[in-house]
Coordinates of C-alpha atoms and ligand atoms in Angstrom, one line a residue:
X14 CA 42.5 245.6 -128.2
X15 CA 39.5 247.3 -126.6
X16 CA 39.6 251.1 -125.9
X17 CA 37.9 253.7 -123.6
X18 CA 37.2 257.1 -125.0
X19 CA 35.4 260.1 -123.7
X20 CA 32.8 262.3 -125.5
X21 CA 30.4 265.1 -124.5
X22 CA 27.6 263.1 -126.0
X23 CA 27.3 259.5 -127.4
X24 CA 24.5 258.9 -129.8
X25 CA 23.4 255.2 -130.3
X26 CA 22.0 254.6 -133.8
X27 CA 22.5 256.5 -137.1
X28 CA 19.0 256.7 -138.4
X29 CA 17.4 260.0 -139.2
X30 CA 17.1 260.8 -135.5
X31 CA 20.7 259.9 -134.6
X32 CA 22.1 261.8 -137.5
X33 CA 20.0 264.9 -136.9
X34 CA 20.9 264.9 -133.2
X35 CA 24.6 264.6 -134.2
X36 CA 24.2 267.5 -136.5
X37 CA 22.9 269.7 -133.7
X38 CA 25.3 268.6 -131.0
X39 CA 28.2 268.9 -133.4
X40 CA 27.0 272.4 -134.3
X41 CA 26.9 273.2 -130.6
X42 CA 30.6 272.3 -130.5
X43 CA 30.0 269.2 -128.4
X44 CA 32.4 266.3 -129.0
X45 CA 29.9 263.9 -130.6
X46 CA 30.1 260.2 -131.3
X47 CA 27.6 258.3 -133.3
X48 CA 27.7 254.5 -132.9
X49 CA 25.9 252.5 -135.6
X50 CA 26.2 248.7 -136.3
X51 CA 25.3 249.0 -140.0
X52 CA 25.4 251.6 -142.7
X53 CA 24.0 255.0 -141.5
X54 CA 20.4 255.5 -142.6
X55 CA 18.3 253.4 -140.4
X56 CA 14.7 253.0 -141.7
X57 CA 15.6 255.2 -144.7
X58 CA 17.5 252.3 -146.1
X59 CA 14.3 250.3 -146.0
X60 CA 12.3 253.0 -147.8
X61 CA 12.5 253.2 -151.5
X62 CA 11.3 256.7 -152.0
X63 CA 9.9 259.5 -149.8
X64 CA 7.3 261.9 -151.0
X65 CA 6.8 263.5 -147.6
X66 CA 10.2 265.0 -146.8
X67 CA 9.3 268.6 -146.8
X68 CA 11.0 270.5 -149.7
X69 CA 11.6 267.4 -151.8
X70 CA 8.7 266.2 -153.9
X71 CA 10.5 262.9 -154.2
X72 CA 13.8 261.6 -152.8
X73 CA 15.2 258.1 -152.6
X74 CA 15.7 256.8 -149.0
X75 CA 19.4 256.0 -149.4
X76 CA 20.0 259.4 -151.0
X77 CA 18.5 261.2 -148.1
X78 CA 20.4 259.0 -145.7
X79 CA 23.7 259.9 -147.4
X80 CA 22.8 263.6 -147.2
X81 CA 22.0 263.4 -143.5
X82 CA 25.3 261.6 -142.8
X83 CA 27.4 264.1 -144.8
X84 CA 25.6 267.0 -143.1
X85 CA 26.3 265.6 -139.6
X86 CA 29.9 264.9 -140.4
X87 CA 30.2 268.5 -141.7
X88 CA 29.6 269.7 -138.1
X89 CA 32.2 267.4 -136.7
X90 CA 30.3 264.4 -135.6
X91 CA 32.4 261.2 -135.5
X92 CA 30.8 258.0 -136.8
X93 CA 32.0 254.6 -135.7
X94 CA 30.6 251.2 -136.9
X95 CA 30.0 249.3 -133.7
X96 CA 27.4 247.0 -132.2
X97 CA 26.3 248.5 -128.9
X98 CA 25.5 245.9 -126.2
X99 CA 25.0 248.1 -123.2
X100 CA 24.3 251.7 -122.0
X101 CA 24.7 252.1 -118.3
X102 CA 24.6 255.1 -116.0
X103 CA 27.5 255.1 -113.6
X104 CA 27.4 256.4 -110.0
X105 CA 28.8 259.8 -111.0
X106 CA 25.9 260.3 -113.4
X107 CA 28.0 259.7 -116.6
X108 CA 27.1 257.0 -119.0
X109 CA 29.2 254.1 -120.2
X110 CA 28.4 252.7 -123.6
X111 CA 29.9 249.3 -124.4
X112 CA 30.2 247.5 -127.7
X113 CA 30.3 243.8 -128.5
X114 CA 34.1 244.0 -128.9
X115 CA 34.5 245.5 -125.5
X116 CA 35.2 249.1 -126.5
X117 CA 33.9 251.6 -123.9
X118 CA 32.7 255.2 -124.5
X119 CA 31.9 257.5 -121.6
X120 CA 29.8 260.6 -121.8
X121 CA 27.9 262.8 -119.4
X122 CA 24.9 262.6 -121.8
X123 CA 23.6 259.9 -124.1
X124 CA 20.9 260.0 -126.8
X125 CA 19.5 256.6 -127.8
X126 CA 18.1 256.6 -131.3
X127 CA 18.4 252.8 -131.9
X128 CA 15.1 252.5 -133.7
X129 CA 13.3 249.1 -133.8
X130 CA 13.6 245.6 -135.2
X131 CA 10.9 244.0 -137.5
X132 CA 8.4 241.9 -135.7
X133 CA 8.4 238.3 -136.9
X134 CA 5.3 236.2 -137.7
X135 CA 6.4 233.4 -135.5
X136 CA 5.0 230.7 -137.9
X137 CA 6.5 227.4 -139.1
X138 CA 9.0 227.9 -142.0
X139 CA 9.6 231.6 -141.3
X140 CA 13.0 231.0 -139.9
X141 CA 13.9 228.1 -142.2
X142 CA 13.2 230.2 -145.3
X143 CA 14.5 233.5 -144.1
X144 CA 16.7 234.8 -146.9
X145 CA 15.4 232.1 -149.2
X146 CA 12.0 233.7 -149.8
X147 CA 11.2 235.3 -146.4
X148 CA 12.3 238.9 -146.1
X149 CA 11.7 242.0 -143.9
X150 CA 13.2 244.5 -146.3
X151 CA 11.7 245.3 -149.7
X152 CA 14.5 247.6 -150.9
X153 CA 17.2 245.1 -149.9
X154 CA 15.6 242.0 -151.4
X155 CA 13.0 243.2 -154.0
X156 CA 15.2 242.6 -157.0
X157 CA 15.4 238.9 -156.1
X158 CA 11.7 238.5 -156.8
X159 CA 11.8 239.6 -160.4
X160 CA 8.8 238.1 -162.3
X161 CA 7.8 236.0 -159.3
X162 CA 4.5 235.8 -157.4
X163 CA 5.0 237.0 -153.8
X164 CA 3.0 237.7 -150.7
X165 CA 3.2 240.7 -148.4
X166 CA 1.9 240.3 -144.9
X167 CA 0.6 243.3 -142.9
X168 CA -1.8 246.3 -143.2
X169 CA 0.2 249.3 -142.0
X170 CA 2.1 251.9 -143.9
X171 CA 5.1 249.7 -144.4
X172 CA 3.1 246.7 -145.9
X173 CA 1.0 248.9 -148.2
X174 CA 3.9 251.0 -149.4
X175 CA 6.3 248.2 -149.9
X176 CA 3.7 246.0 -151.7
X177 CA 3.3 248.8 -154.2
X178 CA 7.1 249.1 -154.5
X179 CA 7.6 245.4 -155.0
X180 CA 5.4 245.3 -158.1
X181 CA 8.2 246.9 -160.0
X182 CA 9.9 243.5 -159.7
X183 CA 7.2 240.9 -158.9
X184 CA 4.7 239.8 -161.5
X185 CA 2.0 239.7 -158.8
X186 CA 1.8 240.7 -155.2
X187 CA -0.8 239.3 -152.7
X188 CA -1.3 241.5 -149.6
X189 CA -2.5 239.3 -146.8
X190 CA -4.1 241.2 -144.0
X191 CA -5.7 239.9 -140.8
X192 CA -8.5 242.4 -140.8
X193 CA -11.0 243.9 -143.4
X194 CA -9.4 247.3 -143.6
X195 CA -5.9 248.8 -143.7
X196 CA -4.5 251.0 -141.0
X197 CA -2.1 252.5 -143.5
X198 CA -2.6 256.1 -144.6
X199 CA -5.1 256.9 -147.3
X200 CA -2.7 258.1 -150.0
X201 CA -0.8 254.8 -149.7
X202 CA -4.0 252.7 -149.7
X203 CA -5.3 254.6 -152.8
X204 CA -2.0 253.9 -154.6
X205 CA -2.2 250.2 -153.7
X206 CA -5.8 249.8 -154.9
X207 CA -4.9 251.5 -158.2
X208 CA -2.1 249.0 -158.8
X209 CA -3.3 246.1 -161.1
X210 CA -0.6 243.8 -160.0
X211 CA -1.8 243.7 -156.4
X212 CA -4.5 241.5 -155.0
X213 CA -5.6 242.0 -151.4
X214 CA -6.6 239.0 -149.3
X215 CA -8.6 240.4 -146.4
X216 CA -9.3 238.7 -143.0
X217 CA -6.5 236.2 -143.4
X218 CA -3.5 235.2 -141.5
X219 CA -0.3 233.5 -142.6
X220 CA 0.0 230.0 -141.1
X221 CA 3.1 228.4 -142.6
X222 CA 5.8 229.2 -145.1
X223 CA 6.2 226.1 -147.3
X224 CA 9.2 225.1 -149.3
X225 CA 10.9 222.4 -151.3
X226 CA 13.6 219.9 -150.4
X227 CA 16.1 222.3 -152.1
X228 CA 15.4 224.9 -149.3
X229 CA 13.5 227.4 -151.4
X230 CA 10.1 228.8 -150.6
X231 CA 7.2 227.5 -152.7
X232 CA 4.1 228.8 -151.0
X233 CA 2.4 230.6 -148.1
X234 CA -0.4 228.8 -146.4
X235 CA -3.1 231.2 -145.2
X236 CA -6.3 230.8 -143.2
X237 CA -9.4 232.9 -143.6
X238 CA -10.3 233.9 -140.0
X239 CA -14.0 234.3 -140.8
X240 CA -14.5 230.8 -142.4
X241 CA -11.3 228.9 -141.2
X242 CA -10.8 227.9 -144.8
X243 CA -7.1 227.2 -145.5
X244 CA -5.3 227.5 -148.8
X245 CA -1.8 227.9 -150.1
X246 CA -0.8 230.9 -152.2
X247 CA 1.8 229.8 -154.8
X248 CA 4.2 232.5 -153.7
X249 CA 8.0 232.2 -153.8
X250 CA 8.5 235.2 -151.6
X251 CA 6.9 236.3 -148.3
X252 CA 7.7 239.9 -147.2
X253 CA 6.7 240.6 -143.6
X254 CA 5.7 244.1 -142.5
X255 CA 3.8 243.7 -139.2
X256 CA 5.5 246.4 -137.2
X257 CA 8.6 247.0 -135.1
X258 CA 9.9 246.4 -131.6
X259 CA 11.9 249.1 -130.1
X260 CA 15.6 248.3 -129.6
X261 CA 15.7 249.1 -126.0
X262 CA 17.4 245.9 -124.8
X263 CA 20.8 247.7 -124.6
X264 CA 19.7 249.8 -121.7
X265 CA 21.1 248.4 -118.5
X266 CA 19.1 250.6 -116.2
X267 CA 15.3 250.5 -115.8
X268 CA 13.9 253.3 -118.0
X269 CA 10.2 254.0 -118.0
X270 CA 8.4 252.7 -121.1
X271 CA 4.9 252.3 -122.3
X272 CA 3.0 248.9 -122.6
X273 CA 4.6 248.2 -126.0
X274 CA 8.1 248.9 -124.7
X275 CA 8.6 252.3 -126.3
X276 CA 10.6 254.7 -124.1
X277 CA 8.6 257.4 -122.4
X278 CA 10.2 260.9 -122.5
X279 CA 9.3 264.3 -121.2
X280 CA 8.8 267.2 -123.6
X281 CA 12.6 267.7 -124.0
X282 CA 13.1 264.1 -124.9
X283 CA 14.7 263.1 -121.6
X284 CA 13.8 259.7 -120.3
X285 CA 13.2 258.8 -116.7
X286 CA 17.0 258.5 -116.3
X287 CA 18.6 262.0 -116.0
X288 CA 21.0 262.7 -118.9
X289 CA 19.6 259.8 -121.0
X290 CA 17.6 261.2 -123.9
X291 CA 15.6 259.3 -126.6
X292 CA 14.5 260.2 -130.1
X293 CA 12.9 258.5 -133.1
X294 CA 11.3 255.2 -133.5
X295 CA 12.0 253.8 -130.0
X296 CA 10.2 256.7 -128.3
X297 CA 6.6 256.4 -127.2
X298 CA 4.6 258.7 -129.5
X299 CA 1.7 258.9 -131.9
X300 CA 3.6 258.4 -135.1
X301 CA 6.9 257.3 -136.5
X302 CA 7.9 259.4 -139.4
X303 CA 11.3 260.8 -140.6
X304 CA 10.0 264.3 -139.9
X305 CA 9.0 263.4 -136.3
X306 CA 12.3 261.6 -135.7
X307 CA 14.3 264.6 -136.7
X308 CA 12.0 266.8 -134.7
X309 CA 12.6 264.7 -131.6
X310 CA 16.3 264.7 -132.3
X311 CA 16.5 268.4 -132.6
X312 CA 14.8 268.9 -129.2
X313 CA 17.0 266.2 -127.6
X314 CA 20.2 267.7 -128.9
X315 CA 19.4 271.2 -127.7
X316 CA 18.3 269.8 -124.4
X317 CA 21.6 267.9 -124.1
X318 CA 23.5 271.1 -124.6
X319 CA 21.5 272.8 -121.8
X320 CA 21.8 269.7 -119.6
X321 CA 25.6 269.6 -120.0
X322 CA 25.9 273.4 -119.3
X323 CA 23.8 273.1 -116.1
X324 CA 25.8 270.0 -115.0
X325 CA 29.1 271.7 -115.6
X326 CA 28.1 274.8 -113.7
X327 CA 26.8 272.7 -110.8
X328 CA 23.2 273.9 -111.3
X329 CA 20.3 271.8 -110.4
X330 CA 19.1 269.9 -113.4
X331 CA 15.4 269.4 -113.6
X332 CA 15.1 265.8 -114.9
X333 CA 11.5 266.0 -115.9
X334 CA 11.5 269.6 -116.8
X335 CA 9.6 271.1 -119.6
X336 CA 12.7 272.8 -120.8
X337 CA 13.4 274.6 -117.6
X338 CA 16.8 274.0 -116.2
X339 CA 16.9 275.9 -113.0
X340 CA 19.8 278.3 -112.4
Ligands
NAP430 P1 2.2 249.3 -138.0 O1 1.7 250.6 -138.4 O2 2.2 248.9 -136.6 O3 1.3 248.2 -138.8 C1 1.5 246.8 -138.5 C2 0.5 246.0 -139.4 O4 0.8 244.6 -139.2 C3 -0.9 246.3 -139.0 O5 -1.7 246.3 -140.1 C4 -1.2 245.0 -138.1 O6 -2.6 244.6 -138.2 C5 -0.4 244.0 -138.7 N1 0.0 242.9 -137.8 C6 0.6 243.1 -136.6 N2 0.9 241.9 -136.0 C7 0.5 241.0 -136.9 C8 0.6 239.6 -136.9 N3 1.1 238.9 -135.9 N4 0.1 238.9 -138.0 C9 -0.4 239.6 -139.0 N5 -0.5 241.0 -139.1 C10 0.0 241.6 -138.0 O7 3.7 249.0 -138.5 P2 4.4 249.5 -139.8 O8 3.6 249.5 -141.1 O9 5.7 248.8 -139.8 O10 4.7 251.1 -139.5 C11 5.5 251.4 -138.4 C12 5.5 253.0 -138.3 O11 6.3 253.5 -139.4 C13 4.1 253.6 -138.4 O12 4.0 254.6 -137.5 C14 4.1 254.0 -139.8 O13 3.2 255.1 -140.0 C15 5.5 254.4 -140.1 N6 5.8 254.2 -141.6 C16 5.5 255.2 -142.4 C17 5.7 255.1 -143.8 C18 5.3 256.2 -144.7 O14 4.6 257.1 -144.2 N7 5.7 256.2 -145.9 C19 6.3 253.9 -144.3 C20 6.6 252.9 -143.4 C21 6.3 253.1 -142.0 P3 -3.8 245.5 -137.5 O15 -4.0 246.7 -138.4 O16 -4.9 244.5 -137.5 O17 -3.3 245.9 -136.2

């Protein structure tokens, strides 16, 4: 049976941003609910190891995720496993968050930290061989490629980092990139070039995932964009890391966004809808790191506390304020 429950703040998504926001709103004694469709952790669960989480020279993604969750729970945040389908602002200015089983949660403020979904290549065979060679998550599927030759597609941080990680299982990793240089950060690129199991194929695009009658992937057809030459890499895995799309489809109201669909916020993480805050990977910004996600989330959570106080006291709330809630 579906239910309706009320909270001070509902947080959609339990990645680093969601869990950090929950920690701060919980710590501010706000009744806090975190809704997450999977295991709490978000992109941390797609990251083998972090060496840029300040204070830890090296920490496993899942380990940091677990610490974040425990810490947020410590301050009273409630976690519910649920697939959110809609976040809507009602006439009285409160929000209604609805799940796919019809449960409803109302709150005067909502923080969306729903992250993004991997972009697909959109080539023949990609869908057919998904889970049978084609994957979007190295840490989830890496071990399936033990002693196999695989291809990674992409040239950003994710592709370059995960190609390096995948060499602990695969016998060889091709990195297929559509241009002649990586956009990934220097330290990751240097690590990749130092790895003898990796061969970079520049200026090439994936055209088709090939497979056998038994339904398993046997190769990746690629085309050199300079010469138009086509060849098939004898790869039994294709790991695609060509970016993310922000998960903003759950927002029922129009919320201002940039040309890529990332939500625009002001300096206190409030979106164009008063009381609706955004933090982490779905927010329009220069970079998407764990450190920036938790930074956004801290600001959003503290802004929510001020927003709720002003609202409760009947003060004017400055929707695009730079932190100033007028008394
Ligand atoms: P990204 O930085 O947007 O890189 C996407 C890559 O895929 C680019 O190299 C792009 O090529 C390529 N690409 C895009 N569409 C393509 C297509 N249709 N076919 C072939 N190639 C295509 O995405 P990301 O690597 O997923 O990273 C997302 C964010 O997370 C970034 O801000 C990144 O810094 C962060 N991140 C950080 C770490 C870390 O610091 N350890 C790890 C993972 C992710 P072009 O270069 O030609 O555009």
